[in-house]
CSV table of C-alpha atoms and ligand atoms in Angstrom, one decimal:
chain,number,residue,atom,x,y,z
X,232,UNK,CA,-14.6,6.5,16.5
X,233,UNK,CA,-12.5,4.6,18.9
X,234,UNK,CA,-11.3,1.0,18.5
X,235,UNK,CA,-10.4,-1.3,21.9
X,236,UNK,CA,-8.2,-4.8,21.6
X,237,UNK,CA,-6.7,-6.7,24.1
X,238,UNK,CA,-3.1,-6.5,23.2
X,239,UNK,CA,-1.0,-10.1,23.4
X,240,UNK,CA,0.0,-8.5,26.9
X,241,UNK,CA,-3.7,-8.1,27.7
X,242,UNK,CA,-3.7,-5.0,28.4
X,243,UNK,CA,-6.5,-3.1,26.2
X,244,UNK,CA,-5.3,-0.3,23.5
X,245,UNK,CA,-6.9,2.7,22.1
X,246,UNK,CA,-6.8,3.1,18.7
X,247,UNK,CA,-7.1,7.0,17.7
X,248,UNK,CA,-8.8,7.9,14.3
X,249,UNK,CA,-6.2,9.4,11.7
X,250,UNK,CA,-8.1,8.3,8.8
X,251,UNK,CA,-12.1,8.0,8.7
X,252,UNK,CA,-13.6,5.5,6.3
X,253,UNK,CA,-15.6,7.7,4.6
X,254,UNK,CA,-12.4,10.2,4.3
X,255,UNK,CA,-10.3,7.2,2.6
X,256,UNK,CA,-13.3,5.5,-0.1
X,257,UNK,CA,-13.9,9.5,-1.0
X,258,UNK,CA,-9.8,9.6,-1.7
X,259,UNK,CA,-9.5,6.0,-3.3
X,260,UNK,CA,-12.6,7.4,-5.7
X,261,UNK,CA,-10.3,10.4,-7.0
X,262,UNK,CA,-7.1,8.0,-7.5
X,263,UNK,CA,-9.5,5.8,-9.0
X,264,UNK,CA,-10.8,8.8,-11.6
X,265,UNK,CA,-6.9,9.8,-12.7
X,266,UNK,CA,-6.0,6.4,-13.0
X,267,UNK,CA,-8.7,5.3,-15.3
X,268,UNK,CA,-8.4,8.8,-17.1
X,269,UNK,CA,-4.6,8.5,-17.4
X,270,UNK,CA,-4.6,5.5,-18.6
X,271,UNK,CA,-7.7,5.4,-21.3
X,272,UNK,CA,-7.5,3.3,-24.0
X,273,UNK,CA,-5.0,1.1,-22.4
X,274,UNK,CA,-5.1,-2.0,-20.1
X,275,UNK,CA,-3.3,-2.0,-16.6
X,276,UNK,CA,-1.8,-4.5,-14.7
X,277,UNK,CA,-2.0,-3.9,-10.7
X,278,UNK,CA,0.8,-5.2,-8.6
X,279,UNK,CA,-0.3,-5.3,-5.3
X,280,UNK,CA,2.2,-5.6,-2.6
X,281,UNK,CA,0.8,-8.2,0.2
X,282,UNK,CA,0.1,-8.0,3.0
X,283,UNK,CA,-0.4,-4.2,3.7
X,284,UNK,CA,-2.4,-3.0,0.9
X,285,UNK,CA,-4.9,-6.1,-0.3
X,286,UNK,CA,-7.9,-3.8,1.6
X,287,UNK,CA,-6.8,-0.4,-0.6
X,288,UNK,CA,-6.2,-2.6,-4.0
X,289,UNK,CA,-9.7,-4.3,-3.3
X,290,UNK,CA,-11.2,-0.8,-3.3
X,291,UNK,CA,-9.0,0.5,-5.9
X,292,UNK,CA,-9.5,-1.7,-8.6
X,293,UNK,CA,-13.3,-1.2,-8.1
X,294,UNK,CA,-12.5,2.4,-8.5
X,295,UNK,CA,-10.9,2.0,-12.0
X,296,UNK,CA,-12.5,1.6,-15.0
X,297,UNK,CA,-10.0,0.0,-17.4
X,298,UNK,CA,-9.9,-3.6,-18.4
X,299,UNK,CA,-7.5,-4.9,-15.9
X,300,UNK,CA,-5.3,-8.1,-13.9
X,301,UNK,CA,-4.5,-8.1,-10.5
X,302,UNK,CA,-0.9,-9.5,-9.3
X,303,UNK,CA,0.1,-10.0,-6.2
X,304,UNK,CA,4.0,-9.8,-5.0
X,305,UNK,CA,4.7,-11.2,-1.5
X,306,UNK,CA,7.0,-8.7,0.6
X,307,UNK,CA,8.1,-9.0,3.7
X,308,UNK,CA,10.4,-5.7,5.3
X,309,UNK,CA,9.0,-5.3,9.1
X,310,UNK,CA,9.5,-8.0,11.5
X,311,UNK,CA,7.3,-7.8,15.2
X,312,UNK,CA,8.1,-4.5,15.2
X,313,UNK,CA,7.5,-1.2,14.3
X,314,UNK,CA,11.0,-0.2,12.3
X,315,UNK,CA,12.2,-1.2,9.3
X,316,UNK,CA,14.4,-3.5,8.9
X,317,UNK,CA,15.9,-2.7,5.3
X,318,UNK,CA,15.5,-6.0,3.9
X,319,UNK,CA,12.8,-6.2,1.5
X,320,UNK,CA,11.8,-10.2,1.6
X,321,UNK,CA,10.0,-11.5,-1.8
X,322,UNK,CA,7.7,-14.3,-0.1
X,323,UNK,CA,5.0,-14.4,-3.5
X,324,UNK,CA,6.3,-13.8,-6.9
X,325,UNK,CA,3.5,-12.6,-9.7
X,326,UNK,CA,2.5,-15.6,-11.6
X,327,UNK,CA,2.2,-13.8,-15.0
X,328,UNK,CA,5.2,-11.9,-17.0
X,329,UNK,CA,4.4,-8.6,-16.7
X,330,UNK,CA,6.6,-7.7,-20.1
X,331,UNK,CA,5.1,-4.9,-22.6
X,332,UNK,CA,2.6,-4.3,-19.7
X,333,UNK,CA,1.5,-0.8,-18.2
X,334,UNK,CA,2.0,-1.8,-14.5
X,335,UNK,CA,0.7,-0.4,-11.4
X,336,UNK,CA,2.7,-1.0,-8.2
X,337,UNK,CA,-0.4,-0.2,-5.1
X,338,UNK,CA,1.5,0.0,-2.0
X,339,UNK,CA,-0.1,0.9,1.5
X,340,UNK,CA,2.5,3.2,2.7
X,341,UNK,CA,6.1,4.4,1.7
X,342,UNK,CA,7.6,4.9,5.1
X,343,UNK,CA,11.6,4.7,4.2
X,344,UNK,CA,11.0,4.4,0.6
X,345,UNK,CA,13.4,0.9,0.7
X,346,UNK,CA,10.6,-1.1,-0.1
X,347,UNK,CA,9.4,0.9,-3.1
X,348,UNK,CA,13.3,0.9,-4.9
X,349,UNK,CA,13.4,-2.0,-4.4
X,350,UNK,CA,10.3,-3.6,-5.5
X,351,UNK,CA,10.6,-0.9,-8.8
X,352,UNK,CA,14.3,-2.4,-9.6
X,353,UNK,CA,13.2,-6.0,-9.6
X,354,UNK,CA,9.9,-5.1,-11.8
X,355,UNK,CA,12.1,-3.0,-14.3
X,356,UNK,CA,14.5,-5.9,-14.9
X,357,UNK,CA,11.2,-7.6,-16.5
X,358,UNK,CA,10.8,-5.2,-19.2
X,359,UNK,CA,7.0,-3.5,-18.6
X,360,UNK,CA,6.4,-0.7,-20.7
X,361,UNK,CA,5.8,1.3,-18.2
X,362,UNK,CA,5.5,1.1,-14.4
X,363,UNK,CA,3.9,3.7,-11.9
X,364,UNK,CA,3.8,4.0,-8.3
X,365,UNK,CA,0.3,4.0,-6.4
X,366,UNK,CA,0.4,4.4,-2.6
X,367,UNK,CA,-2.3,5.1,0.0
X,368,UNK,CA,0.2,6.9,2.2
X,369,UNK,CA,3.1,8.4,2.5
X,370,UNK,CA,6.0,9.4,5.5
X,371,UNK,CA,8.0,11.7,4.2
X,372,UNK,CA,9.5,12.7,7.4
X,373,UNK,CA,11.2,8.7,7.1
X,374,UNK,CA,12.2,8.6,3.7
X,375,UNK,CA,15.8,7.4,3.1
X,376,UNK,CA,15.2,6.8,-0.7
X,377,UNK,CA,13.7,9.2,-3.1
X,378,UNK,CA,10.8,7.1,-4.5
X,379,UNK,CA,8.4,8.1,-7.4
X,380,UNK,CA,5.0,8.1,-5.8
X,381,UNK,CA,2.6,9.2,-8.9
X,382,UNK,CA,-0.7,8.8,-6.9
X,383,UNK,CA,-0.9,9.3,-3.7
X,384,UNK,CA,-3.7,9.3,-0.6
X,385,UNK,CA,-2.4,11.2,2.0
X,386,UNK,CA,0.5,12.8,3.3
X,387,UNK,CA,1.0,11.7,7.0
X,388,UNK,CA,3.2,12.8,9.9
X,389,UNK,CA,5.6,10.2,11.4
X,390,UNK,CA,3.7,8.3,13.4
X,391,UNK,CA,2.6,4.4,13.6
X,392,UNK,CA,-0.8,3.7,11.6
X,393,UNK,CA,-2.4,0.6,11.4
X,394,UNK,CA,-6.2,-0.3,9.9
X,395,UNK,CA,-7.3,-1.0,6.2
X,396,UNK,CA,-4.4,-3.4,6.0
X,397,UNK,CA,-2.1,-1.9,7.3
X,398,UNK,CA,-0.5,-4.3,10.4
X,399,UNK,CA,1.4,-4.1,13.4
X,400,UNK,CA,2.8,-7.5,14.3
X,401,UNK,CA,-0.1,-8.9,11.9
X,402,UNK,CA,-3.3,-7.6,14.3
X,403,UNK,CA,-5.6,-4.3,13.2
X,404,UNK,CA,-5.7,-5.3,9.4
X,405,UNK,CA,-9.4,-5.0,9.4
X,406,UNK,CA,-10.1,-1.9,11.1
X,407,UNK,CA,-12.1,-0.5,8.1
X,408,UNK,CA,-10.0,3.3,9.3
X,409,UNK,CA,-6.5,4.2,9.8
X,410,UNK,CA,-5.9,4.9,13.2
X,411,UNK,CA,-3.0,5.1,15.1
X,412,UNK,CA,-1.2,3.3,18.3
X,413,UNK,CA,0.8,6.2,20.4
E,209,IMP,P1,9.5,1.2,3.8
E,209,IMP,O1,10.3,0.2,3.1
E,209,IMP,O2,10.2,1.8,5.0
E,209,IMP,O3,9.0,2.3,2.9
E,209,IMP,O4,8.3,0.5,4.4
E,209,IMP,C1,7.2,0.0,3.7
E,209,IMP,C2,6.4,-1.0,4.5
E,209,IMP,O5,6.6,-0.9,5.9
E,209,IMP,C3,5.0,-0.8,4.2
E,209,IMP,O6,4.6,-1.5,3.1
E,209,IMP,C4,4.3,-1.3,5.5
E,209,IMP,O7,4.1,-2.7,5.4
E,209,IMP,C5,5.4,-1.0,6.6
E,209,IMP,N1,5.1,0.2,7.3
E,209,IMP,C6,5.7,1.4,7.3
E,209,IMP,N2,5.2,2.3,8.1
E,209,IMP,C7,4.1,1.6,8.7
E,209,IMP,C8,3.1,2.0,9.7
E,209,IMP,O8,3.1,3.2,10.2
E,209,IMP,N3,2.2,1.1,10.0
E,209,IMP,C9,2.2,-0.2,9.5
E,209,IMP,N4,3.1,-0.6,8.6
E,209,IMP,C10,4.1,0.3,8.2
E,210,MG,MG1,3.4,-4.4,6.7
């Protein structure tokens, strides 16, 4: 599967397949399965961090079958381009206290592992009783951080996805695959 787009330059780009669509619903079933098992008995509140992964918590949440509430926390840590900057940007705060809750932070990828610290330090100052780390992706060949991931999609090599949120310079969100620009 190959995906065209006239770039801003207007040149046209090929987007290569990492990810199908059917590979990534099979995987966000499973993480669906241990979540829901995990956590029986027990309500969850999902943090998902905008913009990157609204496609995966969309899918997500309809893969868990606990009572739950969604929360969404604004982030910004990539500019136009394709490294990180190191400064994780709150743009959205949640809207309800999150204190006594089980959370569930759903990120699309953990590149340097920056954004994840940080995000966990600012939830833990609001006192949930307990919080868990749920990402799509993950670049270990980047990480500057040691981050917690307890679920995780895939383990990918270093290169630049984009596709089922994931951006670059806000374009190729809704490719329904995660493909990648080389
Ligand atoms: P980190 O702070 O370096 O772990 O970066 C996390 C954020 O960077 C993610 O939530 C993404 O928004 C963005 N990011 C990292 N790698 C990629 C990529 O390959 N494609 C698109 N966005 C990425
Ligand atoms: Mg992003």
């Amino acid at each position: 599967m190959a995906y065209r787009r006239d770039s801003n330059a207007g040149s046209t780009e090929e987007v290569g397949t990492l990810l199908t669509a059917a590979q990534i619903i099979e995987r966000v079933r499973e993480l669906g399965a241990a979540i829901t098992r995990d956590y029986e008995g027990r309500s969850l509140v999902m943090v998902c961090v905008l913009k990157g992964s609204f496609v995966f918590a969309a899918d997500l949440a309809r893969a868990i079958s606990l009572p739950l509430r969604i929360e969404f926390l604004g982030v910004r840590s990539y500019g136009q381009g394709t490294t990180s900057s190191g400064v994780v940007q709150i743009t959205h705060d949640l809207e309800q206290p999150i204190e006594g809750e089980d959370v569930l932070l759903v990120e699309d990828i953990v590149d340097t592992g920056l954004t994840v610290a940080h995000l966990l330090e600012l939830l833990r100052t609001r006192l949930p009783r307990s919080i868990k780390v749920c990402s799509l992706l993950h670049k270990p060949a980047r990480s500057c951080t040691p981050v917690p991931i307890d679920y995780l999609g895939f383990t990918i090599e270093d290169r630049f996805v984009v596709g089922y949120g994931l951006d670059r310079a806000e374009v190729y969100r809704n490719l329904p695959y995660i493909g990648v620009l080389d």
